Coordinates of C-alpha atoms in Angstrom, one line a residue:
X1 CA -105.5 268.2 228.0
X2 CA -103.1 265.5 229.2
X3 CA -104.4 264.6 232.6
X4 CA -104.6 261.5 234.5
X5 CA -107.5 260.3 237.4
X6 CA -106.8 256.8 238.4
X7 CA -107.0 256.0 242.2
X8 CA -104.3 253.1 241.7
X9 CA -101.9 255.9 240.6
X10 CA -103.0 258.7 242.8
X11 CA -106.3 260.2 244.5
X12 CA -105.9 263.3 242.9
X13 CA -106.6 264.4 239.2
X14 CA -103.4 265.2 237.7
X15 CA -102.2 267.6 235.0
X16 CA -99.2 265.4 233.4
X17 CA -97.9 268.5 231.5
X18 CA -95.7 268.2 228.6
X19 CA -94.5 264.6 228.0
X20 CA -90.6 263.6 227.0
X21 CA -92.2 262.7 223.6
X22 CA -93.9 265.9 222.8
X23 CA -92.4 267.2 219.5
X24 CA -90.7 264.2 218.9
X25 CA -92.1 263.8 215.3
X26 CA -90.3 266.6 213.3
X27 CA -91.3 265.3 209.5
X28 CA -94.2 266.8 207.7
X29 CA -97.2 267.6 209.4
X30 CA -100.5 265.4 208.8
X31 CA -102.7 266.2 205.7
X32 CA -105.7 266.9 207.9
X33 CA -106.0 267.4 211.7
X34 CA -108.7 268.1 213.9
X35 CA -107.5 268.9 217.4
X36 CA -108.8 266.9 220.1
X37 CA -112.3 268.3 221.6
X38 CA -113.7 266.5 224.5
X39 CA -117.5 265.8 224.2
X40 CA -117.4 265.3 220.5
X41 CA -119.6 262.2 219.8
X42 CA -117.9 259.1 218.2
X43 CA -120.4 259.4 215.4
X44 CA -119.1 262.8 214.4
X45 CA -115.1 261.5 214.5
X46 CA -116.1 258.4 212.6
X47 CA -118.1 260.3 209.7
X48 CA -115.0 262.7 209.2
X49 CA -113.0 259.7 208.7
X50 CA -115.4 258.5 206.5
X51 CA -115.3 261.7 204.4
X52 CA -111.6 261.4 204.2
X53 CA -111.8 257.8 203.1
X54 CA -114.3 259.2 200.1
X55 CA -111.7 261.7 198.8
X56 CA -109.8 261.2 195.4
X57 CA -106.5 259.5 195.8
X58 CA -104.5 262.5 195.5
X59 CA -106.1 264.0 198.5
X60 CA -106.9 260.9 200.6
X61 CA -104.8 260.2 203.6
X62 CA -102.7 257.2 203.8
X63 CA -103.2 256.9 207.5
X64 CA -106.4 257.9 209.7
X65 CA -106.3 257.8 213.3
X66 CA -109.5 258.5 215.3
X67 CA -109.5 258.7 219.2
X68 CA -112.6 258.3 221.2
X69 CA -112.2 258.8 224.7
X70 CA -114.7 256.1 225.9
X71 CA -114.8 253.6 227.5
X72 CA -111.3 254.7 229.1
X73 CA -112.6 258.1 230.4
X74 CA -115.5 256.5 232.1
X75 CA -113.4 253.7 233.1
X76 CA -111.3 256.0 235.3
X77 CA -114.1 257.1 237.5
X78 CA -114.2 255.8 241.2
X79 CA -115.7 252.6 241.3
X80 CA -119.0 253.5 243.0
X81 CA -119.7 255.7 240.1
X82 CA -118.6 253.3 237.4
X83 CA -121.2 250.4 236.9
X84 CA -123.9 251.9 234.7
X85 CA -121.9 254.5 233.2
X86 CA -119.4 252.0 231.9
X87 CA -121.8 250.0 230.3
X88 CA -123.4 253.1 228.8
X89 CA -120.2 254.1 227.6
X90 CA -119.5 250.5 225.9
X91 CA -122.8 250.7 224.2
X92 CA -122.0 254.0 222.8
X93 CA -118.9 253.0 221.4
X94 CA -120.1 249.8 220.0
X95 CA -123.3 251.7 218.4
X96 CA -120.8 254.2 217.0
X97 CA -118.6 251.2 215.4
X98 CA -121.5 249.4 214.3
X99 CA -122.9 252.8 212.3
X100 CA -119.5 253.4 211.0
X101 CA -118.8 249.9 209.4
X102 CA -122.5 250.2 208.2
X103 CA -121.4 253.4 206.4
X104 CA -118.4 251.7 204.9
X105 CA -120.3 249.0 203.6
X106 CA -122.9 251.1 202.1
X107 CA -120.2 253.2 200.2
X108 CA -118.1 250.0 199.0
X109 CA -115.2 251.2 201.1
X110 CA -115.1 248.3 203.6
X111 CA -113.0 246.1 201.8
X112 CA -110.5 248.7 200.9
X113 CA -109.4 249.6 204.1
X114 CA -107.4 248.0 207.2
X115 CA -108.8 249.1 210.5
X116 CA -107.2 248.5 213.9
X117 CA -109.2 248.9 217.2
X118 CA -107.2 249.4 220.2
X119 CA -108.8 249.8 223.6
X120 CA -106.5 250.4 226.8
X121 CA -107.1 251.7 230.1
X122 CA -108.6 249.9 233.4
X123 CA -109.3 246.3 232.8
X124 CA -111.5 245.9 236.0
X125 CA -115.0 247.1 236.1

C-alpha cells in the first residue's frame, strides 16, 4: 500500500493513492516479480535474491532489487514509540544482511555481484 505516516507532514496516516509515475515503465515486464507483502522477513526476501543469483546465465536476472521495509517503517512511528523499536529494526536488517553476505560468500557469488544498499526516511531518532 502506498501510505505515509510522518508527523512532519501530517498527523494522519494518508493513503497516497496512485502517483503520477504509476505505469511510467512501459517496456518489457521484469523476468521475476514478487508482489510486496508487508510482514515478510528480510531473510526470506534476501534468500529469494540468492536463489535468482544461483540461476544459469540464461535465466538469471540482470538486475535484482529487494525492498526491506525496515528501518523506514519503524522510523515513521511517533517519537515516544520509536526508541527500542527502531534499534530492534536496525538489528533485524543488520543481521539479515550479514546472513545474506555470508551465504553469498559460501556460494562464491560475492565477488561476482555489485550490491547497492540505500536507506531513506527519517534521519532523526
